[in-house]
Structure formats: C-alpha cells, structure tokens
Coordinates of C-alpha atoms in Angstrom, one line a residue:
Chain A
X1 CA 355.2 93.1 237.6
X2 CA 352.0 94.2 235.3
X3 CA 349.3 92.6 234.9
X4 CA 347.3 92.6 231.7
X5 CA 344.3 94.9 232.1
X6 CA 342.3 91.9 230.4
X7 CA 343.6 89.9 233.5
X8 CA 342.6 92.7 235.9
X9 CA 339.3 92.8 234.2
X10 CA 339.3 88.9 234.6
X11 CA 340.1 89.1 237.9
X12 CA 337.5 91.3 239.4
X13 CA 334.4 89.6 237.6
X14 CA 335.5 86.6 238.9
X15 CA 335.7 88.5 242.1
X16 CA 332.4 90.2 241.9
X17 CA 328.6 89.2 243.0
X18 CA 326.3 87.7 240.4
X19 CA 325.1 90.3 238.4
X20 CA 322.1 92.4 239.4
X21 CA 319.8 94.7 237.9
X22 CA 319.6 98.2 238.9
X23 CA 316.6 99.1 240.7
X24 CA 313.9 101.2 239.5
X25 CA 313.7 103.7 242.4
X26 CA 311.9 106.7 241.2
X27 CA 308.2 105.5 242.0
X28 CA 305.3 107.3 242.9
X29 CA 305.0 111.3 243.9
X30 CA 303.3 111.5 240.4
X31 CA 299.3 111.1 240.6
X32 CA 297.4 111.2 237.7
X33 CA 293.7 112.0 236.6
X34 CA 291.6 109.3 236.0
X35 CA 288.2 109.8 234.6
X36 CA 286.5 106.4 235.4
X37 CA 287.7 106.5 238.8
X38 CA 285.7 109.5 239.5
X39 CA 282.9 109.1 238.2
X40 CA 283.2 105.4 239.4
X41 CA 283.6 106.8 242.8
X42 CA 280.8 109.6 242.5
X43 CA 278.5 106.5 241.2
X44 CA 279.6 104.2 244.3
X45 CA 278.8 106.9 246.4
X46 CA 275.3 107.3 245.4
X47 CA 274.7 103.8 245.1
X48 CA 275.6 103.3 249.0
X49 CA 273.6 106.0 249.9
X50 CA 270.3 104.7 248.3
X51 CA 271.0 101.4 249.5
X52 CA 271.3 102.5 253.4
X53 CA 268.5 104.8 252.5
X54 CA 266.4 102.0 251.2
X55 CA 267.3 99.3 254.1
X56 CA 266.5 102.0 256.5
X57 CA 270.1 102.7 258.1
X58 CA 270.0 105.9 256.5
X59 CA 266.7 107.5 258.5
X60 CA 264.6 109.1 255.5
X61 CA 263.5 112.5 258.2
X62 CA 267.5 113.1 258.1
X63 CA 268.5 112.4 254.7
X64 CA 266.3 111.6 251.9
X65 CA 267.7 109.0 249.3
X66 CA 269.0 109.9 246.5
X67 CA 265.7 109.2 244.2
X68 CA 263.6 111.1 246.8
X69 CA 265.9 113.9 245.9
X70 CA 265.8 113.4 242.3
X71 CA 262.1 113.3 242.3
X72 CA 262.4 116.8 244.2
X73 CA 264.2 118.3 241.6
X74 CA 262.0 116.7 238.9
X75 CA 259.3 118.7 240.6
X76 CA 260.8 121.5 240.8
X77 CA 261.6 121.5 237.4
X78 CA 257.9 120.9 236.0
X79 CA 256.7 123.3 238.4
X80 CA 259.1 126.3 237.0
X81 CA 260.0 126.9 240.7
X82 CA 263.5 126.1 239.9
X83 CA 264.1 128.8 237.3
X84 CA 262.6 131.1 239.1
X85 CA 264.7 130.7 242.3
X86 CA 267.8 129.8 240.1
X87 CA 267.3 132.5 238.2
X88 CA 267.1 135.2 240.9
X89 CA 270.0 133.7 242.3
X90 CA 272.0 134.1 238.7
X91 CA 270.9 137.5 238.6
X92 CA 272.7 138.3 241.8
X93 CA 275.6 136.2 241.5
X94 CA 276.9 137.5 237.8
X95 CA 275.6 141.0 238.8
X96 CA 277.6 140.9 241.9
X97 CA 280.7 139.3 240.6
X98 CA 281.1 141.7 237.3
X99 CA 281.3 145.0 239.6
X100 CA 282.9 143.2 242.0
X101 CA 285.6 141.6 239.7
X102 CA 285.5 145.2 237.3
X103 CA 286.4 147.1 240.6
X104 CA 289.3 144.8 241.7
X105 CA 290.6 144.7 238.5
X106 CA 290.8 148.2 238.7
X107 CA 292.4 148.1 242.3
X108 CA 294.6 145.7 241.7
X109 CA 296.1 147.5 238.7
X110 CA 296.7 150.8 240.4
X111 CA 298.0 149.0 243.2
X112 CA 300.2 146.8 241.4
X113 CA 301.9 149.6 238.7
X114 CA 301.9 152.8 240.6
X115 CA 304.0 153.7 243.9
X116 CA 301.3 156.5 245.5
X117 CA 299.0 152.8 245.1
X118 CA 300.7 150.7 246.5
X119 CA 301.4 151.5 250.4
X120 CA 297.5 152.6 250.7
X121 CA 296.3 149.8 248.6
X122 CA 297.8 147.1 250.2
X123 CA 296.9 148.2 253.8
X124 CA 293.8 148.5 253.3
X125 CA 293.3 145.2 252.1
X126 CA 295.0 143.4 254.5
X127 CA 293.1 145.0 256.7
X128 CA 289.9 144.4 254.9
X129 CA 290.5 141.4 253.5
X130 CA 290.1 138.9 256.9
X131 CA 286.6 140.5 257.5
X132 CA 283.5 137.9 257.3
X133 CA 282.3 139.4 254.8
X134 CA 278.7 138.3 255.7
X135 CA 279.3 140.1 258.7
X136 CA 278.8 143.4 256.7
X137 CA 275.5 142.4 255.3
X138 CA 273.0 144.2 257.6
X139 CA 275.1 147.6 257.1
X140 CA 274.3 146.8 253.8
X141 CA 270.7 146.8 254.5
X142 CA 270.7 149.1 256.3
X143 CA 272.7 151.9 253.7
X144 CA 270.9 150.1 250.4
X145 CA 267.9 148.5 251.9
X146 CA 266.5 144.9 252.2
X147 CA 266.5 145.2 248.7
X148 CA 268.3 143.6 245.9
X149 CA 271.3 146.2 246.1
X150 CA 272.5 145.3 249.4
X151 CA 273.0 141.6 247.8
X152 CA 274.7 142.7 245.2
X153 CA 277.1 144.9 247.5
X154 CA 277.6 141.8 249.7
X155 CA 278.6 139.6 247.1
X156 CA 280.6 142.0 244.9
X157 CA 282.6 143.1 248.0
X158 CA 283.2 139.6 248.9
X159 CA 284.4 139.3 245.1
X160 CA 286.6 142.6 245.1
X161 CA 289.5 141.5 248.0
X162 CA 290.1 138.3 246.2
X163 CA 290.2 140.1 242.8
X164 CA 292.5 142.8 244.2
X165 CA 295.0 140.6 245.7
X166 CA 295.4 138.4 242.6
X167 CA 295.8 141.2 240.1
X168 CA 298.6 143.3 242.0
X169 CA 300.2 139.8 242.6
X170 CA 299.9 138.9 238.8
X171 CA 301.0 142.4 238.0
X172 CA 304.1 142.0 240.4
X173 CA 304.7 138.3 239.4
X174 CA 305.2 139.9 235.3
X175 CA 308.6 139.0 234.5
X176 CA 310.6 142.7 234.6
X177 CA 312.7 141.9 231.7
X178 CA 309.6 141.7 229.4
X179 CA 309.0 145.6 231.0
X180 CA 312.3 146.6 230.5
X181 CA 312.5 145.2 227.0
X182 CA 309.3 147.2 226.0
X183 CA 310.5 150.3 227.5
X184 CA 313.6 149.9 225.5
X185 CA 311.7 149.9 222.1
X186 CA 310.3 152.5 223.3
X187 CA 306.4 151.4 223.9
X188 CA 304.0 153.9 225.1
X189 CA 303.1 153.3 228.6
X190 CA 299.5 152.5 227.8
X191 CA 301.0 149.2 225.0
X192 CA 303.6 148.7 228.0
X193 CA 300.1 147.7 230.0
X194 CA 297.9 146.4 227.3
X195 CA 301.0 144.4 225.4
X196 CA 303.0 143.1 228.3
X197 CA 301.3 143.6 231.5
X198 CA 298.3 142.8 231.2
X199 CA 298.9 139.2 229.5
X200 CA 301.5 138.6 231.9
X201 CA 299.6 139.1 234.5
X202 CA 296.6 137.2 233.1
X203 CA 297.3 133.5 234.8
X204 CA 297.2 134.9 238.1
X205 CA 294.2 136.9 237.2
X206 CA 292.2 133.8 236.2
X207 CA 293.1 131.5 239.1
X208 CA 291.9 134.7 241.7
X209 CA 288.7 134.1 239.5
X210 CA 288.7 130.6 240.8
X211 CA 288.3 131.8 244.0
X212 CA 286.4 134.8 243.5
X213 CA 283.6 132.9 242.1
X214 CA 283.1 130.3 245.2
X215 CA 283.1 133.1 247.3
X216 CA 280.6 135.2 245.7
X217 CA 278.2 131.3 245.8
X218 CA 279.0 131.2 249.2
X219 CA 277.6 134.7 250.3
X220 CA 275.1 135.0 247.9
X221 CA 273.4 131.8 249.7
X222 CA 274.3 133.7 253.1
X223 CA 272.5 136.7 251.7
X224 CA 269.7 134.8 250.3
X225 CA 269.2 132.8 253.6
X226 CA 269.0 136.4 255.5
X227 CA 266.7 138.0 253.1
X228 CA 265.3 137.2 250.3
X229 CA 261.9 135.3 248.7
X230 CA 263.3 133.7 245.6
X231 CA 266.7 132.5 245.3
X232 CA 268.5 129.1 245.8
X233 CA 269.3 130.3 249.3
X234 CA 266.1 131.1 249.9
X235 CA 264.9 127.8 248.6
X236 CA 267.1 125.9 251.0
X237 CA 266.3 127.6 253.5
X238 CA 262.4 127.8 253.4
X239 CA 262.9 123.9 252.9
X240 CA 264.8 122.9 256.2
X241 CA 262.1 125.5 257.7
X242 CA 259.3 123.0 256.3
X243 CA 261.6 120.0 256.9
X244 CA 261.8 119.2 253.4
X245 CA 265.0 118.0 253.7
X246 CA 264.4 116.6 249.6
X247 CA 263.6 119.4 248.4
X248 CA 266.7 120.5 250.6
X249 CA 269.0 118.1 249.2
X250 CA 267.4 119.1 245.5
X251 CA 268.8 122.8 246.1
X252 CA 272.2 122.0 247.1
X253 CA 272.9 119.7 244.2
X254 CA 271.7 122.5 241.9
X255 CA 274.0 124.4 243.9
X256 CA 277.2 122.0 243.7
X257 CA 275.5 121.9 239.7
X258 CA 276.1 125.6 239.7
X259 CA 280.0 125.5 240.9
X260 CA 280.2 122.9 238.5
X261 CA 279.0 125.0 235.7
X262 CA 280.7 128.1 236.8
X263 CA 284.5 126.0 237.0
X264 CA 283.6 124.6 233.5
X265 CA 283.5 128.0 232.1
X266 CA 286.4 129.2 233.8
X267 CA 288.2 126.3 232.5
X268 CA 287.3 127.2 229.2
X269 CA 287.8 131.0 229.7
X270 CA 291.4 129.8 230.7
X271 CA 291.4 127.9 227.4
X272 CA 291.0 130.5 225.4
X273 CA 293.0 132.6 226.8
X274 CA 296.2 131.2 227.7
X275 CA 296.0 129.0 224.8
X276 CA 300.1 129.5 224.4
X277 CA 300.8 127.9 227.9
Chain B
X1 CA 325.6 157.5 215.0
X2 CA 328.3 158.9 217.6
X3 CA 327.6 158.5 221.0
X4 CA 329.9 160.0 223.6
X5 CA 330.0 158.7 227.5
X6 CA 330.7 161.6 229.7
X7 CA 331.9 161.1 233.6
X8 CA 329.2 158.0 234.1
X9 CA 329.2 157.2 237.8
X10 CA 326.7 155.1 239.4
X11 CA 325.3 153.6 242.7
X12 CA 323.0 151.3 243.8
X13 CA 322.2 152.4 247.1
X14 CA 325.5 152.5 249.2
X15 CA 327.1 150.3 246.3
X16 CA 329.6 152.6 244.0
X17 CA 329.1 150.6 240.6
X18 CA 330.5 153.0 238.1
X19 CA 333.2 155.6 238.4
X20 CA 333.8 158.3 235.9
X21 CA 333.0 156.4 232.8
X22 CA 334.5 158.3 230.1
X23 CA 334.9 157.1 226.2
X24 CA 333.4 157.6 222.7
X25 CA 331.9 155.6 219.7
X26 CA 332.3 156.1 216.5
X27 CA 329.5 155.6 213.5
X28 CA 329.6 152.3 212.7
X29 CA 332.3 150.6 215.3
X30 CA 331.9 148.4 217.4
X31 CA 332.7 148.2 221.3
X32 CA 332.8 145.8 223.2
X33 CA 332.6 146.0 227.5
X34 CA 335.0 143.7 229.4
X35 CA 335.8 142.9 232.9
X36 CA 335.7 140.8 235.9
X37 CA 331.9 139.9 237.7
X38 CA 330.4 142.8 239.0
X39 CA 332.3 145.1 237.4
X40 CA 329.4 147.1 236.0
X41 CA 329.5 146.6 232.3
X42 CA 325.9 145.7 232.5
X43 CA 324.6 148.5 234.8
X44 CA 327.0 150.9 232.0
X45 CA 325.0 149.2 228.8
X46 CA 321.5 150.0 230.8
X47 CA 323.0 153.3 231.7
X48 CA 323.9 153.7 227.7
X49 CA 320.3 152.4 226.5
X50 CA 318.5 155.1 228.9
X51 CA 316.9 152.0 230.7
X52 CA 319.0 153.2 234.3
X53 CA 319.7 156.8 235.2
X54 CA 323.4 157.5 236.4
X55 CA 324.0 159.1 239.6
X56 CA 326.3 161.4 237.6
X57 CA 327.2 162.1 234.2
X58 CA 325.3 162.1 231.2
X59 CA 325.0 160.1 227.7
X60 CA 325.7 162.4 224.5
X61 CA 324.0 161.3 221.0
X62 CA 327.1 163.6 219.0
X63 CA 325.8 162.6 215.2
X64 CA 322.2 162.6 214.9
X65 CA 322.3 160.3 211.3
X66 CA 320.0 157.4 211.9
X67 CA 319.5 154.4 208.9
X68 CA 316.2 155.2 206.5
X69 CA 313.5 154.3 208.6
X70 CA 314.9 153.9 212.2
X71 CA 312.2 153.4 214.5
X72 CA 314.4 153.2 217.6
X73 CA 317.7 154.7 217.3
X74 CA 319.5 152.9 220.2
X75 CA 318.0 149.1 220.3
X76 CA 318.3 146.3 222.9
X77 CA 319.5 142.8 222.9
X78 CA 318.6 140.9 225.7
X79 CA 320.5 138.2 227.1
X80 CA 317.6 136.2 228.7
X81 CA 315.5 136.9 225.3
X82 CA 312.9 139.2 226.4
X83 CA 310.4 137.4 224.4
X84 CA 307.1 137.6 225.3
X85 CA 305.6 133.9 225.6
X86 CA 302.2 134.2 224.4
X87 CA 303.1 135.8 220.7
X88 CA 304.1 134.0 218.0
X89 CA 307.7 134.8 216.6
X90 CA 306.1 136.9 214.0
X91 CA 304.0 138.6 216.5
X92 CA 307.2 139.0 219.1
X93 CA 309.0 140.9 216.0
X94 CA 305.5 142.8 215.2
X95 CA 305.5 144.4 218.8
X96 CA 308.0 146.5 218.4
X97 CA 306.4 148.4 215.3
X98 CA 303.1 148.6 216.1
X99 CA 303.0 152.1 217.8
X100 CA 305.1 153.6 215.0
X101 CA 302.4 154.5 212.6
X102 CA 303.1 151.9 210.3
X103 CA 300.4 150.2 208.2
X104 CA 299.8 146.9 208.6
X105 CA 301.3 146.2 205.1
X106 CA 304.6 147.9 206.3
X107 CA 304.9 146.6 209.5
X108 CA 304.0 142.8 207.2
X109 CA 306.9 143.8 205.1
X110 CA 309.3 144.7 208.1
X111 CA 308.8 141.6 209.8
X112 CA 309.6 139.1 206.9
X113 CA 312.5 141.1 205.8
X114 CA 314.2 140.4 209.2
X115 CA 312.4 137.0 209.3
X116 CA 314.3 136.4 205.9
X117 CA 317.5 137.9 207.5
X118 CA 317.8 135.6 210.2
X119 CA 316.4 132.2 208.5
X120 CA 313.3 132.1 210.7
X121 CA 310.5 132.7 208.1
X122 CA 309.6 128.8 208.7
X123 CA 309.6 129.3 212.6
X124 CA 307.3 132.5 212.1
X125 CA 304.2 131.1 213.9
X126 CA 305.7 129.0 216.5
X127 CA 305.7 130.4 220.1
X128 CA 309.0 131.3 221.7
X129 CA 308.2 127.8 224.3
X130 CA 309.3 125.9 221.0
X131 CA 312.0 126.9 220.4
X132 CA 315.8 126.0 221.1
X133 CA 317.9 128.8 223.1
X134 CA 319.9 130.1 219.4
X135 CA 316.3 130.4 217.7
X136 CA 315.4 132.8 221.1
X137 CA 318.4 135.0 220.6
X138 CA 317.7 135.0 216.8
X139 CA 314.5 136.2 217.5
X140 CA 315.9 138.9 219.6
X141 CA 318.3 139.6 216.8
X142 CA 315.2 139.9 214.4
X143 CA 313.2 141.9 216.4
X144 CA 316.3 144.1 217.2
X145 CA 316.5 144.8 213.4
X146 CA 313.3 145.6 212.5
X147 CA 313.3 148.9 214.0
X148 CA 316.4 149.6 211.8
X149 CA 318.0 150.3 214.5
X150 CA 321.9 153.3 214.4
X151 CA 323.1 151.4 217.4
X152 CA 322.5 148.0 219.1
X153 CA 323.2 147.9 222.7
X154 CA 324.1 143.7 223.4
X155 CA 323.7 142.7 227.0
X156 CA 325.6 139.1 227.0
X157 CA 323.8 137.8 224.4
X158 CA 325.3 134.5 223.9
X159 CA 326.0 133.6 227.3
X160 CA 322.7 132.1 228.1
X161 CA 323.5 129.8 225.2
X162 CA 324.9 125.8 224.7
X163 CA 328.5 126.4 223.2
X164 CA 328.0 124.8 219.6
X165 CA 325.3 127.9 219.6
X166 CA 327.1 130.3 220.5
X167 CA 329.8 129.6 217.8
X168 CA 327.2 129.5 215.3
X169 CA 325.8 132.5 216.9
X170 CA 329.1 134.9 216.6
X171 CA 329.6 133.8 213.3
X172 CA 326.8 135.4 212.0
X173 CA 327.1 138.3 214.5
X174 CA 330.6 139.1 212.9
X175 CA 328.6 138.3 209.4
X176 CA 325.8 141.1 210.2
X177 CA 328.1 143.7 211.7
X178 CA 330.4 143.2 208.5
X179 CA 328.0 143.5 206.1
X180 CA 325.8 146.5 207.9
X181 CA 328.3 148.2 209.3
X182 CA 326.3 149.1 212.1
X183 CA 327.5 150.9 215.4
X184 CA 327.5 148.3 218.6
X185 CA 328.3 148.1 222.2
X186 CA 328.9 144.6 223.0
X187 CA 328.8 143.6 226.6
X188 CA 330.6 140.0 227.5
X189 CA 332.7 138.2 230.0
X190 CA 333.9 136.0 227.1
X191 CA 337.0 137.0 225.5
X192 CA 336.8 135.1 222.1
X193 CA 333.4 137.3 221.7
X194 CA 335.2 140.6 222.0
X195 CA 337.5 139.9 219.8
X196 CA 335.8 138.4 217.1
X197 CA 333.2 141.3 216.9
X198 CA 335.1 144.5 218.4
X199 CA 336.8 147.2 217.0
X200 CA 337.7 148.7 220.1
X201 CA 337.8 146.7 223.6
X202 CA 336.7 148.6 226.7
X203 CA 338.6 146.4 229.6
X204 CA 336.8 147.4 233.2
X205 CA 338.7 146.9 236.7
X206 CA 336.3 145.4 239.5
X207 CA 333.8 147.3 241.5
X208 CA 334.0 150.7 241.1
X209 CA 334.0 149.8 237.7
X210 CA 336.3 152.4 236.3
X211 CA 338.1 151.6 232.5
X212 CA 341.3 149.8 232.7
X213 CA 342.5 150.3 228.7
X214 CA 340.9 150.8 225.7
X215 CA 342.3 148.4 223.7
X216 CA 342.1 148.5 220.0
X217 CA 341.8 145.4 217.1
X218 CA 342.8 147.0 213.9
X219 CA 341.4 143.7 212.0
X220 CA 337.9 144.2 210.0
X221 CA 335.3 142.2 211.3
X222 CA 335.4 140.7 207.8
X223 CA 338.3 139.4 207.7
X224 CA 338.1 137.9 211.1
X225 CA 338.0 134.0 211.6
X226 CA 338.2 131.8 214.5
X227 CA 341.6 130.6 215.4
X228 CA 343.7 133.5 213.9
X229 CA 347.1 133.6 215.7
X230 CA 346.4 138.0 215.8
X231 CA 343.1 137.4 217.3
X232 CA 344.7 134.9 219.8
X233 CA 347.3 137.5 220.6
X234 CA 344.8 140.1 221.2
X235 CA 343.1 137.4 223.4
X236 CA 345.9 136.9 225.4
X237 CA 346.4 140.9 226.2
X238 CA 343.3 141.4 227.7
X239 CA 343.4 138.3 229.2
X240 CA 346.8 139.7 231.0
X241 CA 345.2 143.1 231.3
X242 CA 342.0 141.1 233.3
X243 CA 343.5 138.3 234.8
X244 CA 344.5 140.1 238.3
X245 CA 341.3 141.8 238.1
X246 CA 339.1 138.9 237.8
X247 CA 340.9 136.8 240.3
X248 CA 340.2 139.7 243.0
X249 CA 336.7 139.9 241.9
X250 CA 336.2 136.0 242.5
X251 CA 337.8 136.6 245.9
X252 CA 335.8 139.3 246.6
X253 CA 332.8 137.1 245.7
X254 CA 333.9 134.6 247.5
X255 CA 333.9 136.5 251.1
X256 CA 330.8 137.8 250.2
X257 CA 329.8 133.9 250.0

C-alpha cells in the first residue's frame, strides 16, 4: 500500500530530533594585521622596561632604560656624531648592495636563460653560497686593504648569492606559456627578456631584495666592528668597549631604524612595481 | 596561404608522438585536429606554428599570399590565454606589434580596430586578473588579429572555458572565419567544435598519432547553426570513426594511472 509522500514527510519530522542549527566550523587559520595591537604591544614593551629599569630590577650597568637611551640618541644627534657614523655606514651599505645586487642580477640572468649558465652557475653557488661570508673579510683586507674597498667587497658579496639565487629562480618560476606565446609572434629575443622575462620574474626578484638587504646590515656591522672608525658598527662597538651600554642601545635602535627604513622602501618599490598584482 | 604537412614524425624522448603526418591546407579552409588524449594533435599544431621541431619531416608554406599588412603570417591561439598579467588588455594586444616598425599611431589604430572587433574597447584598460575566462580568450582572439594574421593555429581554445562561453564563443568563431575567410587549424577534443568551424576534419588514432580519415563537411561555415540534423550526422561519423580509439586511449591512461 502507498503512502502519501506528504504522510512520509509527516512521518519522519515527527520522527526526527528538534531542529538544530548547523555549526559554524570553519574558524580560525586566518590571522589578520592589526595596527593597534602592534604598536600597543611595541608601547607595552617599552613601558615595562622603563618601569623595571626605574624600580631597579632592570640593573642600569646591563641595560640602560629606555629614556637613558633616548637621551643617548638625543646626544648624538646634537653632537652630529650620528650622521657622521650613520652616514659612513649608508655609504657602504648602498654602495655595497648596488654592485652587489647589479652583479647578481647579471648572474642570475645568464644562469637562469642560457644552458652553458646554468650547470656552472648553479654549482658554484651552492658551493659558495653556505660560506660565512664574514669569514672572507680579512682576504678581503688583505687583496683590497683595511680600507673602504674591502667593506664594500664583503657586503656586496654577501649581497650577490642571495641576488643570484632569486633571479634564476624568478627567471625559472616565468610561466613558459607566456615564452612560448612571445616566440610565436615572433618577438626578438632581446623584447622576449625585456617584455616577458623580466616582469615575470620581477616578484621573485624583489622578495630576494628582502633578504639581500638584511644581509648586507648584518655584515656591514661585522665589517664595521673589525675595522673601521666611523660607522654604526663602529659606534656599537667602541661603546660596549667604554661600557656605554646607552649609547649602545642608541646605535642598535638606529640600526633596527635603518631595517625599518630600508623594508619601507622596498615595500614601496614593490608598490610601484607590481602595482597589477 | 597553403601550407602543406610532409612526413611529420615526432618523439619526445623514447615516446613516438607523431607518425608520418601527411595532409595539406588550402587558402582559406579550415582544419580542424581530432582524436583521442595523447594523441598528438597538440604536439602536431606546435610542430605546424614552428614552436616544436619534428624529429622528421618538414612544414611547407606552398602560397606565399599573406593579408595587407600581415605582421605574422602563421599566428597562435592559446588555450590557457597566454596573457601577460601585468599589461592592460590594450597593452597585451599592443605587444605583439611593437617590434614591427610601426608608429605609435599605427600600432593605436591596430589595436582599437581589433578592440572594436571583438567588443572589448570598454575592457581596454582593465588587467587580464579582471576579467572572466571568454573575455581572456577574446583577448587572445584580439591580439591574434592584430598581426593580420594568413593562418591562425588554435590550440583548444575553448576548452578552458564554462560551457554557456564556449557556445557564445564558437558562435562568433564560425562568425569571424565566415566573414574573413581566413585559413585555420583548429585543434579540439570536442566534436560539436569541429564541426561547427571545419571544412575538413583531421581524425588522429592514439599514440603514435598517425591520421585515421580526413573527413570532409561540405557545409559553409555560414550557413552552419547549432542543432542541424547534417551537422549532427557528421557528428556522429567521427564520433564512430573515434569512439574505439578513445576508449583505448582512456585505457591506456588508465594503466598508466
């Protein structure tokens, strides 16, 4: 015998469970920026540190409070000290970067578009690439003197592995379709790079920049430290000699100032230029 | 333009994917490549377009007559697009005549003619990222044109599309071939395609790809219209001249899986 299919219907409500709402399940796994929480964090964490500075738990010899470093930096602000070690240190960190950066670039290229590059190119950055590059600074000295070139060299080989490996991978990562399509309409090799290549690779090229750039802070204060008389390194350095530890503290915020500055200009550089992502 | 296919045979590797690949095509006709997966009709369209050299046989251009002001006499159609995502649609068109010698004004000129073409003169500054998978392939078709092209070679260009596209798509495929007259060679796995758009049909057998029939559709493009009992009988033939062919293919596949 059938049943009515209102019946049915009928029949299995009456059977069912109260009715319960689906749960939402797809929570979390999805952070996002907050702007006040940083700098609410950043403000917290200064606040603590002058208070345990100013009750004594933080001992003052160890780590000055935060005004003692801000009166540092004041000082060396009036006294034109800063510029002039921050300006050494500019000189030798751009100069160092562009020829480092202008010679990967170049690597990276060859290495990434042309077969007699590539086997060569990639062993002997793999090879080079793990060195400390540090470690290399006294050859340095040694083949360009105790002199400003042998920083530059330092930082811009630190600068070239990075730059290298980014480009050929950016070069690589360029979708082969968008080659092949401008091989079909017949573009001369040099639009095929310029056109195609090049932008596609671009991406990759910036974020190596990224990394580039902290490298090339990290070993110019290395190479400042070993041997030099102005420069942020040197500042730091000649201040733990003194125990100075404000005046310490004063040079390694410029220097976290510094990354800062240097990421905000990437950023923008990545801005302009891959405005159509 | 003529083009005549001599003795194509290609590998990849230890791979035979072609095997003595021999047919012609007439000025203004179009061709369209059938056959099972893996069958080669792509690797023959890149062998065709000079984009892939054959381990054997050669590509003939018999009739040297190319449209006034043909910038690239053979010209692509990608099926994933090929568009380069940070130019404009203007700009993606604009590419492709830039190392041709022609002044800005000319090149300005090209580009809204085929902009006009292909209703996308309003889209003309957006970036490829905005726009919907038919508006890609009409940019492909625009770009295509503006070289002024005696041949285009069309890799499977509506299979990366939704199917109300697609049928929008062919319609105005079978409308630009019909009103140019322009020589094609149409690759596809879809059957309505071929014979909506083809003259002659050129049915493949599975890996080695060599050619099964050349079936012909003495219908003009024109005249063609979705539904048409002769189309659907034309359908049906190369569906019975496939069918074995493609269910070996998936087979094949399928071990391989």
């Amino acid at each position: 015998m059938s049943h009515d299919i209102s019946e049915v219907r009928a029949e299995r409500q009456s059977a069912a469970s109260p009715a319960s709402q689906v749960r939402f399940r797809a929570t979390g796994f999805n952070p996002k920026a907050n702007p006040v929480a940083a700098w609410g964090f950043f403000v917290a964490v200064i606040a603590l540190w002058q208070l345990g500075s100013s009750t004594g738990v933080i001992s003052e010899l160890a780590m000055p409070s935060p005004v003692a470093v801000a009166k540092a930096l004041w000082q060396l602000i009036v006294t034109g000290d800063l510029w002039l070690h921050l300006g050494a240190s500019l000189q030798r960190l751009v100069g160092g970067w562009i020829m480092g950066t202008v010679a990967g670039l170049f690597v990276g290229f060859l290495v990434g578009m042309f077969s007699w590059a590539r086997s060569p190119g990639v062993a002997f950055v793999s090879a080079l690439f793990p060195i400390p590059k540090i470690a290399l600074l006294p050859l340095f000295i040694i083949w360009f003197g105790i002199g400003e070139p042998s920083k530059f060299a330092t930082i811009a080989f630190g600068v070239f592995f990075p730059t290298v490996i980014n480009t050929f991978g950016g070069v690589d990562n360029v979708q082969r379709n968008l080659i092949r399509m401008g091989q079909s309409f017949d573009l001369p090799m040099w639009s095929v790079i310029r056109k195609i290549i090049l932008p596609g690779a671009l991406p990759t090229i910036l974020s190596g920049f990224r990394i580039s750039s902290s490298i090339a802070i990290i070993l110019l204060i290395a190479a400042e430290m070993i041997g030099a008389q102005y420069g942020i390194g040197a500042l730091i350095l000649a201040a733990g000699n003194l125990y100075q530890t404000d005046q310490l503290i004063a040079g390694v915020v410029v220097l976290s100032l510094l990354g800062l500055c240097v990421s905000w200009l990437l950023g923008r550089l990545d801005r302009w230029l891959l405005a159509w992502r | 333009m003529r083009l005549q296919i001599k003795g194509i045979c290609h590998s990849y590797d230890q791979v035979e994917a072609l095997r003595d690949i021999d047919f012609g095509i007439e000025p203004g006709e179009v061709v369209a490549l059938i056959g099972p997966s893996g069958c080669g009709k792509s690797t023959l369209l890149s062998i065709i377009g000079g984009l892939l050299a054959p381990t054997r046989g050669e590509i003939l251009i018999c009739d040297k007559a190319t449209p006034e002001g043909c910038l690239n006499p053979l010209t692509y159609v990608f099926q994933d697009f090929a568009l380069l995502p940070w130019r404009t649609v203007a700009g993606n068109i604009s590419l492709v005549l830039e190392d041709h010698g022609l002044s800005k004004a000319d090149r300005d000129a090209r580009v809204a003619e085929v902009l006009e073409q292909t209703n996308l003169w309003d889209f003309r500054d957006a970036y490829p990222k905005q726009l919907s998978g038919g508006m890609k392939q009409r940019v492909g078709i625009a770009r295509a044109l503006a070289v002024r092209p005696a041949a285009l070679l069309m890799d499977e260009p509506l299979s990366a599309l939704d199917a109300q596209t697609r049928i929008l798509l062919l319609d105005e495929f079978a409308a630009l071939f019909a009103r140019t007259g322009m020589t094609a060679v149409y690759v596809t796995h879809n059957l309505n395609e071929a014979v909506r758009l083809a003259n002659r049909v050129v049915a493949l057998r599975r890996r080695p790809g060599t050619i099964k029939e050349i079936h012909t559709i003495d219908i003009p493009i024109a005249e063609r219209r979705e539904g048409m009992p002769e189309l659907i009988a034309h359908e049906s033939a190369l569906w019975n001249l496939i069918r074995d062919e493609a269910i070996a293919a998936d087979k094949e596949l399928e071990n391989v899986a």
